Each structure stands twice: as structure tokens, then as C-alpha cells.
Amino acid sequence: MPTRIRRADLADLDPLVPLLVAYNAFERIPWDPVAGRPALAQLLATDDEGFILVADRGGELAGYALVAWCFDLEFAGRDAWLTDLFVASSRRRDGVGRALVEAAAATALAGGASALHLLVDPANGPANALYARTDFVPGHRLPMTRVLRTIG
Ligand SMILES: CC(C)(COP(=O)(O)OP(=O)(O)OC[C@H]1O[C@@H](n2cnc3c(N)ncnc32)[C@H](O)[C@@H]1OP(=O)(O)O)[C@@H](O)C(=O)NCCC(=O)NCCS
């Protein structure tokens, strides 16, 4: 069964939720599917904030990539963050992750972004190997976060 990478829409919301739950559990990110649903629906309904690509295998979702738009004078305007990348464990090592990353980069470029950023745990061997093979290079600055409002 061939796997097709396509843009997700609102019809994908419910099938996407278990993949988002699995991704966030893997990354040890607290994500509540109930509190998170409106933002997920917003992302699927419009192009304004970014987009989600899914790996569709005969109607079953084998994985997804989530890209959020950003704006940075360093990149003369729009850049983007690959905030999520996940392939179902039974579908790994079959090129799905690489296909999602390449499609995410191409779609971000077509949407006007000049750079695609991501965060990766240095201990995540498979993800680091994938990103090294898809032209991501580490920056010299450490990402930092200040939480401004509690979610949920
Ligand atoms: C990382 C992840 C997305 C890779 O997806 P995948 O579909 O298995 O990746 P691919 O089959 O497209 O592999 C592409 C390349 O990545 C590298 N790679 C992927 N998995 C690897 C592994 N377990 N060990 C070593 N290299 C690996 C290889 O270089 C591979 O190319 P090759 O098969 O020609 O050697 C997947 O393992 C995953 O969802 N992990 C859990 C979530 C996660 O880590 N997300 C990224 C967070 S930053």
C-alpha cells in the first residue's frame, strides 16, 4: 500500500489526535487533547498559522508533520518551525519520516518561508540521523522559553 503525503484538513482532526498524544508523550510535553483541540482545529481550518502534513496509507495515518509560521528579519520575513514530527512505531524505517520532512520544507518554501527550524533532543538518535540527512544544521544559540500564560 503506497503512502501519500498530503495536507491535512478538518476531516483529519480526530484521526490526528492519537498521533499528537503519542508524539507529545514521546517528547514528554504536557498536551491535553481537550484543551488543545481548538488550536488544532484552527491550524487545520486555515493557512494563517501554519499547516499539518499527514502520511496517508490507504486512509490510515502513518505519521504527521506540523509547521508553524514565524517572522524574523534575519530571514527577511517569514520563516517557520517544524514543531512536531511523528511516525507511528509500526511504520518507521520505511522513508515516511524523510518524506514528511522534505514535504514540510517544500510546502514551507512555497508558503514564503526562507528557513525551517526545529528543536531536537541530542539523545534522540533516529531524529538526529534523519535531520542530518535532510540538511538541518545545529545553530550556536541555545533555545530558551519564558512561559507567559498557563495553558488549560
Ligand atoms: C524520527 C522519526 C520521525 C523517523 O521516522 P522514520 O519514518 O522511521 O524515518 P525514515 O524511515 O524516513 O528514515 C530516514 C533516515 O533517518 C535515519 N533514521 C531513521 N530512524 C533511524 C534509526 N532508528 N536509527 C538510525 N537512523 C535512523 C536514517 O538515516 C534514515 O535513512 P535510511 O533509512 O536511508 O538509513 C521516527 O523515528 C519517530 O517518529 N520517532 C519518534 C518521534 C520523534 O523522535 N520525532 C522527532 C522529534 S524532534
mmCIF file of C-alpha atoms and ligand atoms in Angstrom:
data_model
loop_
_atom_site.group_PDB
_atom_site.id
_atom_site.type_symbol
_atom_site.label_atom_id
_atom_site.label_comp_id
_atom_site.label_asym_id
_atom_site.label_seq_id
_atom_site.Cartn_x
_atom_site.Cartn_y
_atom_site.Cartn_z
ATOM 1 C CA MET A 1 0.000 0.000 0.000
ATOM 2 C CA PRO A 2 1.615 3.326 -1.079
ATOM 3 C CA THR A 3 1.934 6.162 1.420
ATOM 4 C CA ARG A 4 0.838 9.591 0.213
ATOM 5 C CA ILE A 5 1.941 12.825 1.889
ATOM 6 C CA ARG A 6 -0.902 15.337 1.817
ATOM 7 C CA ARG A 7 -2.087 18.467 3.557
ATOM 8 C CA ALA A 8 -4.375 17.688 6.494
ATOM 9 C CA ASP A 9 -7.781 19.343 6.848
ATOM 10 C CA LEU A 10 -10.537 19.401 9.450
ATOM 11 C CA ALA A 11 -11.652 15.871 8.475
ATOM 12 C CA ASP A 12 -8.293 14.653 9.833
ATOM 13 C CA LEU A 13 -8.760 16.194 13.280
ATOM 14 C CA ASP A 14 -9.996 13.092 15.123
ATOM 15 C CA PRO A 15 -7.520 10.621 13.497
ATOM 16 C CA LEU A 16 -4.694 13.081 14.216
ATOM 17 C CA VAL A 17 -5.360 13.318 17.947
ATOM 18 C CA PRO A 18 -3.866 9.899 18.908
ATOM 19 C CA LEU A 19 -0.737 10.727 16.899
ATOM 20 C CA LEU A 20 -0.378 14.088 18.662
ATOM 21 C CA VAL A 21 -0.897 12.377 22.024
ATOM 22 C CA ALA A 22 1.820 9.817 21.167
ATOM 23 C CA TYR A 23 4.221 12.489 19.909
ATOM 24 C CA ASN A 24 3.812 14.693 22.972
ATOM 25 C CA ALA A 25 4.153 11.700 25.322
ATOM 26 C CA PHE A 26 7.350 10.720 23.477
ATOM 27 C CA GLU A 27 8.725 14.266 23.888
ATOM 28 C CA ARG A 28 7.474 14.500 27.494
ATOM 29 C CA ILE A 29 5.448 17.590 26.562
ATOM 30 C CA PRO A 30 2.225 18.009 28.535
ATOM 31 C CA TRP A 31 -0.537 18.238 25.885
ATOM 32 C CA ASP A 32 -4.201 17.917 26.733
ATOM 33 C CA PRO A 33 -6.235 16.826 23.675
ATOM 34 C CA VAL A 34 -9.351 18.560 25.020
ATOM 35 C CA ALA A 35 -7.675 21.902 25.792
ATOM 36 C CA GLY A 36 -5.572 21.601 22.623
ATOM 37 C CA ARG A 37 -8.450 20.849 20.244
ATOM 38 C CA PRO A 38 -9.429 24.455 19.318
ATOM 39 C CA ALA A 39 -5.834 25.349 18.357
ATOM 40 C CA LEU A 40 -5.534 22.131 16.369
ATOM 41 C CA ALA A 41 -8.823 22.890 14.580
ATOM 42 C CA GLN A 42 -7.596 26.444 13.814
ATOM 43 C CA LEU A 43 -4.424 25.054 12.263
ATOM 44 C CA LEU A 44 -6.428 22.627 10.120
ATOM 45 C CA ALA A 45 -9.070 25.157 9.058
ATOM 46 C CA THR A 46 -6.833 27.965 7.742
ATOM 47 C CA ASP A 47 -3.320 28.609 6.411
ATOM 48 C CA ASP A 48 -2.854 31.585 8.709
ATOM 49 C CA GLU A 49 -0.788 29.933 11.462
ATOM 50 C CA GLY A 50 0.839 27.062 9.599
ATOM 51 C CA PHE A 51 -0.077 23.628 8.300
ATOM 52 C CA ILE A 52 -0.080 19.927 9.062
ATOM 53 C CA LEU A 53 1.003 17.261 6.601
ATOM 54 C CA VAL A 54 -0.066 13.661 7.066
ATOM 55 C CA ALA A 55 1.322 10.406 5.706
ATOM 56 C CA ASP A 56 -1.845 8.708 4.448
ATOM 57 C CA ARG A 57 -1.652 4.986 3.882
ATOM 58 C CA GLY A 58 -4.971 3.900 2.399
ATOM 59 C CA GLY A 59 -6.883 6.162 4.773
ATOM 60 C CA GLU A 60 -4.812 5.262 7.826
ATOM 61 C CA LEU A 61 -2.490 7.992 9.167
ATOM 62 C CA ALA A 62 1.075 6.666 9.477
ATOM 63 C CA GLY A 63 2.536 9.962 10.700
ATOM 64 C CA TYR A 64 2.388 13.737 10.593
ATOM 65 C CA ALA A 65 4.476 16.891 10.479
ATOM 66 C CA LEU A 66 3.337 20.217 11.902
ATOM 67 C CA VAL A 67 4.812 23.513 10.659
ATOM 68 C CA ALA A 68 4.030 26.878 12.275
ATOM 69 C CA TRP A 69 4.784 30.205 10.598
ATOM 70 C CA CYS A 70 7.094 32.760 12.157
ATOM 71 C CA PHE A 71 8.553 36.103 11.103
ATOM 72 C CA ASP A 72 12.188 37.116 11.501
ATOM 73 C CA LEU A 73 14.167 39.980 9.954
ATOM 74 C CA GLU A 74 17.156 37.602 9.914
ATOM 75 C CA PHE A 75 15.259 35.786 7.169
ATOM 76 C CA ALA A 76 13.826 38.929 5.580
ATOM 77 C CA GLY A 77 10.310 37.987 6.586
ATOM 78 C CA ARG A 78 8.603 34.629 7.017
ATOM 79 C CA ASP A 79 10.401 31.649 8.473
ATOM 80 C CA ALA A 80 8.850 28.533 10.008
ATOM 81 C CA TRP A 81 9.180 25.961 12.771
ATOM 82 C CA LEU A 82 8.745 22.236 12.363
ATOM 83 C CA THR A 83 7.216 21.842 15.818
ATOM 84 C CA ASP A 84 6.100 18.183 15.548
ATOM 85 C CA LEU A 85 7.283 15.183 13.571
ATOM 86 C CA PHE A 86 5.968 11.716 14.336
ATOM 87 C CA VAL A 87 5.762 8.374 12.562
ATOM 88 C CA ALA A 88 3.755 5.517 14.109
ATOM 89 C CA SER A 89 6.195 2.966 15.517
ATOM 90 C CA SER A 90 4.925 0.185 13.205
ATOM 91 C CA ARG A 91 5.608 2.414 10.148
ATOM 92 C CA ARG A 92 9.161 3.527 10.913
ATOM 93 C CA ARG A 93 12.320 2.922 8.827
ATOM 94 C CA ASP A 94 10.327 2.990 5.608
ATOM 95 C CA GLY A 95 11.077 6.527 4.446
ATOM 96 C CA VAL A 96 7.931 8.142 5.893
ATOM 97 C CA GLY A 97 9.801 10.498 8.241
ATOM 98 C CA ARG A 98 12.108 11.672 5.479
ATOM 99 C CA ALA A 99 9.162 12.169 3.093
ATOM 100 C CA LEU A 100 7.332 14.243 5.719
ATOM 101 C CA VAL A 101 10.407 16.425 6.364
ATOM 102 C CA GLU A 102 11.032 17.031 2.658
ATOM 103 C CA ALA A 103 7.357 17.812 2.020
ATOM 104 C CA ALA A 104 7.281 20.126 5.069
ATOM 105 C CA ALA A 105 10.324 22.018 3.745
ATOM 106 C CA ALA A 106 8.876 22.273 0.221
ATOM 107 C CA THR A 107 5.466 23.413 1.492
ATOM 108 C CA ALA A 108 7.062 25.973 3.839
ATOM 109 C CA LEU A 109 9.165 27.324 0.953
ATOM 110 C CA ALA A 110 6.097 27.536 -1.278
ATOM 111 C CA GLY A 111 4.348 29.403 1.547
ATOM 112 C CA GLY A 112 7.059 32.066 1.571
ATOM 113 C CA ALA A 113 9.351 30.845 4.368
ATOM 114 C CA SER A 114 13.111 31.262 3.918
ATOM 115 C CA ALA A 115 14.163 28.891 6.708
ATOM 116 C CA LEU A 116 12.761 25.935 8.620
ATOM 117 C CA HIS A 117 13.825 25.483 12.262
ATOM 118 C CA LEU A 118 13.298 22.685 14.753
ATOM 119 C CA LEU A 119 14.218 21.538 18.239
ATOM 120 C CA VAL A 120 15.622 18.065 18.798
ATOM 121 C CA ASP A 121 16.822 16.230 21.880
ATOM 122 C CA PRO A 122 20.535 15.457 21.344
ATOM 123 C CA ALA A 123 19.817 11.981 22.785
ATOM 124 C CA ASN A 124 17.206 11.217 20.068
ATOM 125 C CA GLY A 125 19.395 9.174 17.709
ATOM 126 C CA PRO A 126 16.830 8.408 14.960
ATOM 127 C CA ALA A 127 15.638 12.032 14.710
ATOM 128 C CA ASN A 128 19.183 13.438 14.707
ATOM 129 C CA ALA A 129 20.165 10.972 11.973
ATOM 130 C CA LEU A 130 17.129 11.954 9.918
ATOM 131 C CA TYR A 131 17.794 15.698 10.279
ATOM 132 C CA ALA A 132 21.470 15.282 9.401
ATOM 133 C CA ARG A 133 20.342 13.569 6.199
ATOM 134 C CA THR A 134 17.850 16.315 5.366
ATOM 135 C CA ASP A 135 20.240 19.297 5.589
ATOM 136 C CA PHE A 136 19.464 20.647 9.064
ATOM 137 C CA VAL A 137 22.477 22.094 10.863
ATOM 138 C CA PRO A 138 22.720 22.941 14.560
ATOM 139 C CA GLY A 139 22.852 26.644 15.468
ATOM 140 C CA HIS A 140 25.217 28.121 18.019
ATOM 141 C CA ARG A 141 22.461 29.572 20.219
ATOM 142 C CA LEU A 142 20.555 27.699 22.910
ATOM 143 C CA PRO A 143 16.732 27.914 22.658
ATOM 144 C CA MET A 144 15.065 29.358 25.761
ATOM 145 C CA THR A 145 11.419 29.745 26.793
ATOM 146 C CA ARG A 146 9.607 32.015 29.200
ATOM 147 C CA VAL A 147 6.068 30.791 29.836
ATOM 148 C CA LEU A 148 3.742 33.811 29.759
ATOM 149 C CA ARG A 149 0.397 32.171 30.491
ATOM 150 C CA THR A 150 -0.609 28.790 31.867
ATOM 151 C CA ILE A 151 -2.488 26.669 29.313
ATOM 152 C CA GLY A 152 -5.653 24.746 30.102
HETATM 153 C C1 LIG B 1 12.401 10.228 13.957
HETATM 154 C C2 LIG B 1 11.296 9.570 13.123
HETATM 155 C C3 LIG B 1 10.288 10.643 12.708
HETATM 156 C C4 LIG B 1 11.920 8.919 11.894
HETATM 157 O O1 LIG B 1 10.858 8.446 11.065
HETATM 158 P P1 LIG B 1 11.102 7.215 10.027
HETATM 159 O O2 LIG B 1 9.925 7.151 9.151
HETATM 160 O O3 LIG B 1 11.450 5.999 10.788
HETATM 161 O O4 LIG B 1 12.384 7.732 9.257
HETATM 162 P P2 LIG B 1 12.851 7.273 7.772
HETATM 163 O O5 LIG B 1 12.500 5.849 7.553
HETATM 164 O O6 LIG B 1 12.323 8.266 6.791
HETATM 165 O O7 LIG B 1 14.423 7.409 7.894
HETATM 166 C C5 LIG B 1 15.135 8.434 7.200
HETATM 167 C C6 LIG B 1 16.560 8.409 7.709
HETATM 168 O O8 LIG B 1 16.603 8.758 9.087
HETATM 169 C C7 LIG B 1 17.591 7.971 9.756
HETATM 170 N N1 LIG B 1 16.963 7.095 10.772
HETATM 171 C C8 LIG B 1 15.635 6.960 10.976
HETATM 172 N N2 LIG B 1 15.421 6.103 12.002
HETATM 173 C C9 LIG B 1 16.656 5.713 12.424
HETATM 174 C C10 LIG B 1 17.089 4.835 13.453
HETATM 175 N N3 LIG B 1 16.222 4.197 14.260
HETATM 176 N N4 LIG B 1 18.418 4.675 13.615
HETATM 177 C C11 LIG B 1 19.297 5.307 12.823
HETATM 178 N N5 LIG B 1 18.944 6.141 11.811
HETATM 179 C C12 LIG B 1 17.626 6.346 11.638
HETATM 180 C C13 LIG B 1 18.284 7.145 8.683
HETATM 181 O O9 LIG B 1 19.364 7.904 8.195
HETATM 182 C C14 LIG B 1 17.201 7.038 7.633
HETATM 183 O O10 LIG B 1 17.673 6.839 6.370
HETATM 184 P P3 LIG B 1 17.960 5.324 5.852
HETATM 185 O O11 LIG B 1 16.753 4.517 6.217
HETATM 186 O O12 LIG B 1 18.168 5.538 4.385
HETATM 187 O O13 LIG B 1 19.181 4.888 6.604
HETATM 188 C C15 LIG B 1 10.577 8.447 13.947
HETATM 189 O O14 LIG B 1 11.556 7.567 14.459
HETATM 190 C C16 LIG B 1 9.706 8.956 15.072
HETATM 191 O O15 LIG B 1 8.532 9.314 14.869
HETATM 192 N N6 LIG B 1 10.283 8.982 16.306
HETATM 193 C C17 LIG B 1 9.519 9.423 17.463
HETATM 194 C C18 LIG B 1 9.193 10.916 17.403
HETATM 195 C C19 LIG B 1 10.418 11.765 17.152
HETATM 196 O O16 LIG B 1 11.545 11.494 17.575
HETATM 197 N N7 LIG B 1 10.161 12.877 16.432
HETATM 198 C C20 LIG B 1 11.175 13.848 16.141
HETATM 199 C C21 LIG B 1 11.246 14.788 17.290
HETATM 200 S S1 LIG B 1 12.450 16.073 17.021
#
